[in-house]
Short mmCIF file of C-alpha atoms and ligand atoms in Angstrom, two decimals:
data_model
loop_
_atom_site.label_atom_id
_atom_site.label_comp_id
_atom_site.label_asym_id
_atom_site.label_seq_id
_atom_site.Cartn_x
_atom_site.Cartn_y
_atom_site.Cartn_z
CA MET A 1 71.76 146.32 3.46
CA SER A 2 73.03 142.78 3.97
CA MET A 3 76.28 141.84 5.42
CA GLY A 4 79.23 142.37 3.41
CA GLN A 5 77.79 145.18 1.32
CA TYR A 6 79.83 148.29 1.79
CA THR A 7 78.84 151.21 3.89
CA ASN A 8 80.44 154.19 2.30
CA LEU A 9 79.33 156.10 -0.40
CA THR A 10 81.22 156.03 -3.68
CA ASP A 11 82.02 158.42 -6.14
CA PRO A 12 80.74 156.51 -9.42
CA ARG A 13 83.14 158.38 -11.70
CA SER A 14 86.46 157.35 -9.81
CA GLU A 15 88.40 154.79 -11.04
CA LEU A 16 89.50 153.37 -7.69
CA GLU A 17 88.24 153.79 -3.94
CA VAL A 18 88.48 152.15 -0.74
CA VAL A 19 85.48 151.38 1.01
CA ARG A 20 84.78 149.33 4.25
CA ASP A 21 82.45 146.84 4.48
CA TRP A 22 79.79 146.17 7.42
CA ASN A 23 82.54 144.28 9.61
CA GLY A 24 85.11 147.19 8.73
CA VAL A 25 87.29 145.40 6.53
CA GLU A 26 88.52 147.38 3.47
CA GLN A 27 87.46 146.36 0.01
CA VAL A 28 88.70 148.18 -3.07
CA VAL A 29 86.52 149.22 -5.99
CA LEU A 30 87.81 149.28 -9.31
CA ARG A 31 86.10 151.12 -12.40
CA SER A 32 86.69 151.50 -16.01
CA PRO A 33 85.49 154.42 -17.69
CA ARG A 34 82.65 152.80 -19.38
CA GLY A 35 81.68 151.59 -16.78
CA ASP A 36 82.49 147.72 -15.71
CA TYR A 37 83.03 147.76 -12.00
CA ALA A 38 85.12 144.98 -9.63
CA ARG A 39 85.46 144.79 -5.79
CA VAL A 40 88.11 143.46 -3.78
CA SER A 41 88.20 142.40 -0.17
CA LEU A 42 91.22 142.39 1.79
CA HIS A 43 89.62 139.52 3.50
CA GLY A 44 91.58 136.96 1.32
CA GLY A 45 92.27 139.18 -1.39
CA GLN A 46 89.29 137.67 -2.78
CA VAL A 47 87.04 139.44 -5.58
CA VAL A 48 83.82 139.70 -4.62
CA SER A 49 82.13 141.24 -7.60
CA TRP A 50 82.87 141.69 -11.42
CA ARG A 51 80.51 143.48 -13.38
CA ASN A 52 79.99 144.23 -17.28
CA ASP A 53 79.21 148.11 -18.17
CA ARG A 54 75.47 146.85 -18.36
CA GLY A 55 75.58 146.05 -14.70
CA GLU A 56 75.36 142.37 -14.77
CA GLU A 57 77.14 140.40 -12.30
CA LEU A 58 79.73 138.08 -13.81
CA LEU A 59 80.53 136.06 -10.27
CA PHE A 60 78.20 134.05 -8.32
CA THR A 61 77.68 134.94 -4.49
CA SER A 62 75.74 132.81 -2.35
CA SER A 63 72.50 134.56 -0.91
CA LYS A 64 73.88 132.52 2.62
CA ALA A 65 77.05 133.70 2.05
CA VAL A 66 78.66 134.76 5.26
CA PHE A 67 81.08 137.71 4.98
CA LYS A 68 82.69 137.54 8.23
CA PRO A 69 86.10 136.57 8.97
CA PRO A 70 87.59 134.06 9.64
CA LYS A 71 85.75 132.21 6.74
CA ALA A 72 86.01 132.94 3.28
CA MET A 73 82.58 134.07 1.62
CA ARG A 74 81.19 131.59 -0.77
CA GLY A 75 81.31 133.25 -4.16
CA GLY A 76 83.87 135.59 -6.11
CA ILE A 77 87.33 134.42 -6.79
CA PRO A 78 89.20 133.04 -3.41
CA ILE A 79 92.63 132.54 -3.32
CA CYS A 80 93.62 128.88 -2.42
CA PHE A 81 97.04 128.91 -1.36
CA PRO A 82 99.47 127.33 0.09
CA GLN A 83 97.29 124.10 -0.77
CA PHE A 84 94.58 123.30 -2.86
CA GLY A 85 91.84 121.12 -1.87
CA ASN A 86 92.63 118.77 0.81
CA CYS A 87 95.89 117.37 -0.54
CA GLY A 88 98.06 118.19 2.34
CA THR A 89 98.00 118.66 6.09
CA LEU A 90 96.57 122.37 6.07
CA GLU A 91 92.69 123.71 6.25
CA ARG A 92 90.87 123.12 2.81
CA HIS A 93 92.25 125.34 0.25
CA GLY A 94 95.07 126.31 2.70
CA PHE A 95 94.51 129.87 4.67
CA ALA A 96 95.15 132.50 2.27
CA ARG A 97 91.68 133.04 1.85
CA ASN A 98 91.14 133.47 5.44
CA ARG A 99 93.72 136.14 6.26
CA ILE A 100 93.40 140.17 6.20
CA TRP A 101 95.80 140.91 3.38
CA ALA A 102 97.22 144.54 3.29
CA LEU A 103 97.25 147.43 0.63
CA ASP A 104 100.71 147.22 -0.59
CA GLU A 105 103.08 149.97 0.49
CA GLU A 106 105.91 149.20 -1.00
CA HIS A 107 105.11 149.71 -4.46
CA PRO A 108 102.31 152.37 -5.45
CA PRO A 109 99.59 150.78 -4.26
CA LEU A 110 96.99 152.29 -6.25
CA ASN A 111 98.08 153.48 -9.59
CA HIS A 112 95.59 156.15 -9.99
CA ASN A 113 96.94 158.59 -12.96
CA ASP A 114 99.58 156.38 -14.46
CA ASN A 115 97.93 156.57 -17.87
CA SER A 116 97.85 152.68 -18.18
CA SER A 117 94.90 151.32 -19.42
CA LYS A 118 93.65 149.73 -16.47
CA ALA A 119 92.36 150.26 -12.68
CA SER A 120 94.68 148.32 -10.60
CA VAL A 121 95.17 147.20 -6.76
CA ASP A 122 97.94 145.74 -5.16
CA LEU A 123 97.81 143.61 -2.16
CA ILE A 124 100.40 141.81 0.09
CA LEU A 125 100.13 138.64 2.41
CA LYS A 126 102.89 137.75 4.54
CA PRO A 127 102.51 134.93 6.85
CA SER A 128 101.65 135.30 10.60
CA GLU A 129 103.38 133.62 13.36
CA ASP A 130 100.33 131.26 13.85
CA ASP A 131 100.78 130.74 10.11
CA LEU A 132 104.25 130.01 10.18
CA LYS A 133 103.32 127.26 13.07
CA CYS A 134 101.40 125.30 10.63
CA TRP A 135 103.28 126.07 7.33
CA PRO A 136 106.71 127.14 8.48
CA HIS A 137 107.72 128.72 5.51
CA CYS A 138 108.55 132.42 4.68
CA PHE A 139 106.65 133.97 1.65
CA GLU A 140 105.53 137.11 0.36
CA PHE A 141 102.57 137.12 -1.81
CA LEU A 142 101.90 140.11 -4.22
CA LEU A 143 98.53 140.29 -5.53
CA ARG A 144 97.49 142.42 -8.37
CA VAL A 145 93.82 142.81 -9.35
CA SER A 146 92.97 144.61 -12.58
CA LEU A 147 90.05 145.75 -14.40
CA SER A 148 90.65 146.75 -18.05
CA LYS A 149 88.91 149.46 -20.14
CA ASN A 150 87.24 146.86 -21.98
CA GLY A 151 86.05 145.50 -18.34
CA GLY A 152 88.41 142.09 -18.71
CA LEU A 153 89.06 141.26 -14.90
CA SER A 154 92.89 140.20 -14.56
CA LEU A 155 94.64 138.71 -11.18
CA VAL A 156 98.45 138.32 -11.09
CA SER A 157 99.96 136.38 -8.28
CA ARG A 158 103.61 136.50 -7.30
CA VAL A 159 105.00 134.42 -4.71
CA ARG A 160 108.41 134.90 -3.27
CA ASN A 161 110.44 132.34 -1.28
CA VAL A 162 111.92 134.61 1.29
CA ASN A 163 113.13 131.54 3.40
CA GLY A 164 116.13 129.45 3.77
CA LYS A 165 114.75 126.38 2.56
CA PRO A 166 112.83 125.44 -0.39
CA PHE A 167 109.11 125.20 -0.32
CA SER A 168 106.37 123.61 -2.40
CA PHE A 169 102.57 124.92 -2.60
CA SER A 170 99.54 124.09 -4.65
CA PHE A 171 97.31 126.83 -5.65
CA ALA A 172 93.86 127.94 -7.30
CA TYR A 173 92.00 130.90 -8.15
CA HIS A 174 88.75 129.63 -7.38
CA THR A 175 86.33 131.23 -9.72
CA TYR A 176 82.71 131.06 -8.94
CA LEU A 177 80.90 132.14 -12.23
CA SER A 178 77.18 133.29 -12.19
CA VAL A 179 75.66 131.03 -14.63
CA SER A 180 71.93 131.40 -16.25
CA ASP A 181 71.27 127.28 -15.79
CA ILE A 182 73.83 124.73 -15.09
CA SER A 183 72.09 122.58 -17.67
CA GLU A 184 72.58 125.09 -20.44
CA VAL A 185 75.95 125.80 -20.16
CA ARG A 186 79.10 124.36 -21.49
CA ILE A 187 82.81 124.54 -21.20
CA GLU A 188 85.15 124.40 -24.23
CA GLY A 189 88.97 123.74 -24.40
CA LEU A 190 89.02 120.69 -22.17
CA GLU A 191 88.19 118.03 -24.39
CA THR A 192 89.99 114.83 -25.00
CA LEU A 193 92.24 115.92 -21.80
CA ASP A 194 93.02 113.82 -18.65
CA TYR A 195 91.39 114.75 -15.37
CA LEU A 196 91.46 113.59 -11.83
CA ASP A 197 88.32 112.96 -10.67
CA ASN A 198 87.83 114.19 -6.89
CA LEU A 199 84.93 112.12 -6.13
CA ILE A 200 86.57 108.87 -7.32
CA GLN A 201 89.63 109.14 -4.84
CA ARG A 202 91.65 111.13 -7.62
CA LYS A 203 91.64 108.48 -10.25
CA ARG A 204 92.58 109.54 -13.58
CA PHE A 205 90.30 109.48 -16.63
CA THR A 206 90.25 111.20 -20.37
CA GLU A 207 87.43 113.40 -21.21
CA GLN A 208 85.56 111.85 -24.43
CA GLY A 209 84.10 113.80 -27.19
CA ASP A 210 82.65 117.35 -27.15
CA ALA A 211 82.33 120.21 -24.71
CA ILE A 212 81.76 119.57 -21.31
CA THR A 213 78.33 119.86 -20.04
CA PHE A 214 76.61 119.36 -16.60
CA GLU A 215 74.04 116.78 -15.28
CA SER A 216 75.27 115.82 -11.83
CA GLU A 217 78.17 116.66 -9.17
CA VAL A 218 81.34 117.30 -10.71
CA ASP A 219 84.87 117.94 -9.06
CA ARG A 220 87.49 117.48 -11.23
CA VAL A 221 91.00 118.44 -11.91
CA TYR A 222 91.80 118.75 -15.62
CA VAL A 223 95.56 118.30 -16.18
CA SER A 224 98.14 120.12 -18.56
CA SER A 225 95.06 122.22 -19.93
CA PRO A 226 95.15 124.76 -23.11
CA ASN A 227 95.77 128.54 -21.83
CA VAL A 228 92.69 129.46 -23.03
CA ILE A 229 89.13 127.83 -22.55
CA ALA A 230 85.35 129.29 -22.53
CA VAL A 231 82.44 128.70 -20.78
CA LEU A 232 79.31 129.47 -22.63
CA ASP A 233 76.03 130.40 -21.20
CA HIS A 234 73.19 129.84 -24.03
CA GLU A 235 70.77 131.17 -21.90
CA LYS A 236 72.35 134.34 -20.81
CA LYS A 237 73.99 134.47 -24.69
CA ARG A 238 77.30 135.31 -22.93
CA THR A 239 80.75 133.54 -22.86
CA VAL A 240 83.47 133.98 -20.30
CA VAL A 241 86.80 133.52 -21.97
CA ILE A 242 89.41 132.16 -19.32
CA ARG A 243 92.90 132.80 -19.97
CA LYS A 244 96.12 131.93 -17.54
CA GLU A 245 99.58 131.70 -17.57
CA GLY A 246 101.79 129.46 -15.25
CA LEU A 247 98.68 127.48 -14.06
CA PRO A 248 98.92 124.04 -15.69
CA ASP A 249 95.55 122.87 -14.78
CA ILE A 250 92.03 123.79 -14.94
CA VAL A 251 89.64 122.44 -12.18
CA VAL A 252 85.61 122.47 -12.64
CA TRP A 253 83.02 122.22 -9.87
CA ASN A 254 79.62 122.09 -9.05
CA PRO A 255 78.07 120.61 -5.91
CA TRP A 256 74.62 119.58 -7.06
CA GLU A 257 71.79 118.60 -5.44
CA LYS A 258 73.14 116.67 -2.76
CA LYS A 259 75.88 118.31 -1.66
CA SER A 260 74.60 121.64 -1.43
CA LYS A 261 72.29 120.64 1.42
CA THR A 262 75.22 119.84 3.59
CA MET A 263 76.41 123.23 2.81
CA VAL A 264 75.64 125.42 5.60
CA ASP A 265 76.46 128.82 3.47
CA PHE A 266 74.72 127.57 0.10
CA GLY A 267 71.43 127.60 -0.83
CA ASP A 268 69.70 124.20 -1.59
CA GLU A 269 69.14 125.53 -5.31
CA GLU A 270 71.96 127.63 -6.02
CA TYR A 271 74.21 125.06 -7.76
CA LYS A 272 72.07 125.86 -10.91
CA GLN A 273 73.38 129.33 -11.25
CA MET A 274 76.94 128.49 -10.50
CA LEU A 275 79.85 126.85 -11.75
CA CYS A 276 83.49 127.00 -10.34
CA VAL A 277 86.26 126.98 -13.32
CA ASP A 278 89.52 127.59 -11.49
CA ALA A 279 92.59 128.05 -13.18
CA ALA A 280 95.27 125.90 -10.70
CA ALA A 281 98.30 124.21 -10.08
CA ALA A 282 96.82 120.93 -8.36
CA GLU A 283 98.06 118.23 -9.65
CA ARG A 284 101.60 118.92 -9.62
CA PRO A 285 102.98 121.08 -6.48
CA ILE A 286 105.08 124.36 -7.48
CA THR A 287 108.76 124.30 -5.63
CA LEU A 288 110.55 127.66 -4.90
CA LYS A 289 114.48 127.68 -3.82
CA PRO A 290 114.94 130.49 -1.58
CA GLY A 291 114.80 133.83 -3.43
CA GLU A 292 112.89 132.24 -6.01
CA GLU A 293 109.61 133.60 -7.51
CA TRP A 294 106.33 132.18 -9.27
CA THR A 295 103.93 134.26 -11.31
CA GLY A 296 100.59 132.88 -11.67
CA LYS A 297 98.06 134.86 -14.35
CA LEU A 298 94.33 134.78 -14.74
CA GLU A 299 92.08 136.82 -17.35
CA LEU A 300 88.64 136.93 -17.62
CA SER A 301 86.58 138.53 -20.28
CA GLU A 302 83.12 138.54 -21.31
CA VAL A 303 82.01 137.99 -24.60
CA PRO A 304 78.17 138.88 -25.56
CA SER A 305 77.91 135.70 -27.62
CA THR A 306 77.20 131.91 -27.62
CA ASN A 307 79.05 131.42 -30.42
CA CYS A 308 82.59 130.21 -29.02
CA SER A 309 84.52 129.93 -32.55
CA GLY A 310 87.42 132.45 -32.85
CA HIS A 311 87.37 132.75 -28.95
CA LEU A 312 90.01 129.80 -27.93
CA ASP A 313 91.94 131.38 -31.13
CA GLN A 314 92.69 135.00 -29.90
CA PRO A 315 95.97 135.96 -28.59
CA GLY A 316 96.05 136.27 -24.99
CA ILE A 317 95.63 139.97 -23.65
CA ILE A 318 97.78 139.04 -20.17
C1 BG6 B 401 86.17 122.28 -4.93
C2 BG6 B 401 86.63 121.25 -4.02
O1 BG6 B 401 87.49 123.03 -5.16
O2 BG6 B 401 86.13 123.26 -3.22
C3 BG6 B 401 85.67 120.46 -3.27
O3 BG6 B 401 87.16 120.52 -5.36
C4 BG6 B 401 84.89 121.64 -2.49
O4 BG6 B 401 85.37 119.17 -3.31
C5 BG6 B 401 84.86 122.86 -2.63
O5 BG6 B 401 83.90 121.24 -1.80
C6 BG6 B 401 84.60 124.12 -2.18
O6 BG6 B 401 85.33 123.81 -0.75
P1 BG6 B 401 85.02 125.10 0.49
O7 BG6 B 401 86.22 124.71 1.67
O8 BG6 B 401 85.02 126.37 -0.23
O9 BG6 B 401 83.91 124.64 1.05
#
């Protein structure tokens, strides 16, 4: 059993279960009645697995991932907060992904039998003394992760300013999707949008033509994007539909060959099997006055088809 796999034996019928990984960090397992599965680590509040009812993993995890604090493991859905990327004075993507979150005690932490159509867990993060030294803003971050009866995965983040002064932050659900072969994948919904190219000093360009396909390193922030986009995987014959709310941007990242070789926790060839598509507030920070709260939602659902027509028109579920 490798690092990061949970050690407890779980009851495959239970909707919700708390287990521990090899480092003793708690993970919450969510299951749908038809057999979909998600696992959330209290390290980072990071979703580390999302599987459909056929047992197929939909999120990418590197074979070289390190499941040990204080770094976020390479894969799943790390939460980037209070800073996305390097646009600020903090460590890249902020500190939230490297902290141990808590199960939320104030609200019913685990909605076992509330007759809802979802299995959910609520996590909470508050800044430590050390966090306040590098980012002197008191906040409360509530994260609800839910698995619907149809296997849809949703993440709802609520950030509240419990400070005496306003503060600003950027944010992303850094979503590592598992794909068959990056050259067979396309994203629909970002055509004709403006994007900032992180590979060229965040210079602004306008996307041309058709759906986005991949043949080299990509690191872009598509600004003011629609709230529904789709990632189509021809070989796997499946589409992941991404719905978002409160998050204006979509970040698209694939390190390709050269950059992969510089990443110690990422295999040299693994860029072929992953694509990061992040719902984000990256271009413009979000500002909260004292007492104010912000909500950012992500919902991922899998559609077993390569034909995207219609998916982008479906009403949001979140
Ligand atoms: C992307 C950034 O979102 O995350 C990249 O745009 C970065 O520049 C990547 O390399 C991974 O970041 P990290 O800190 O998890 O290695």
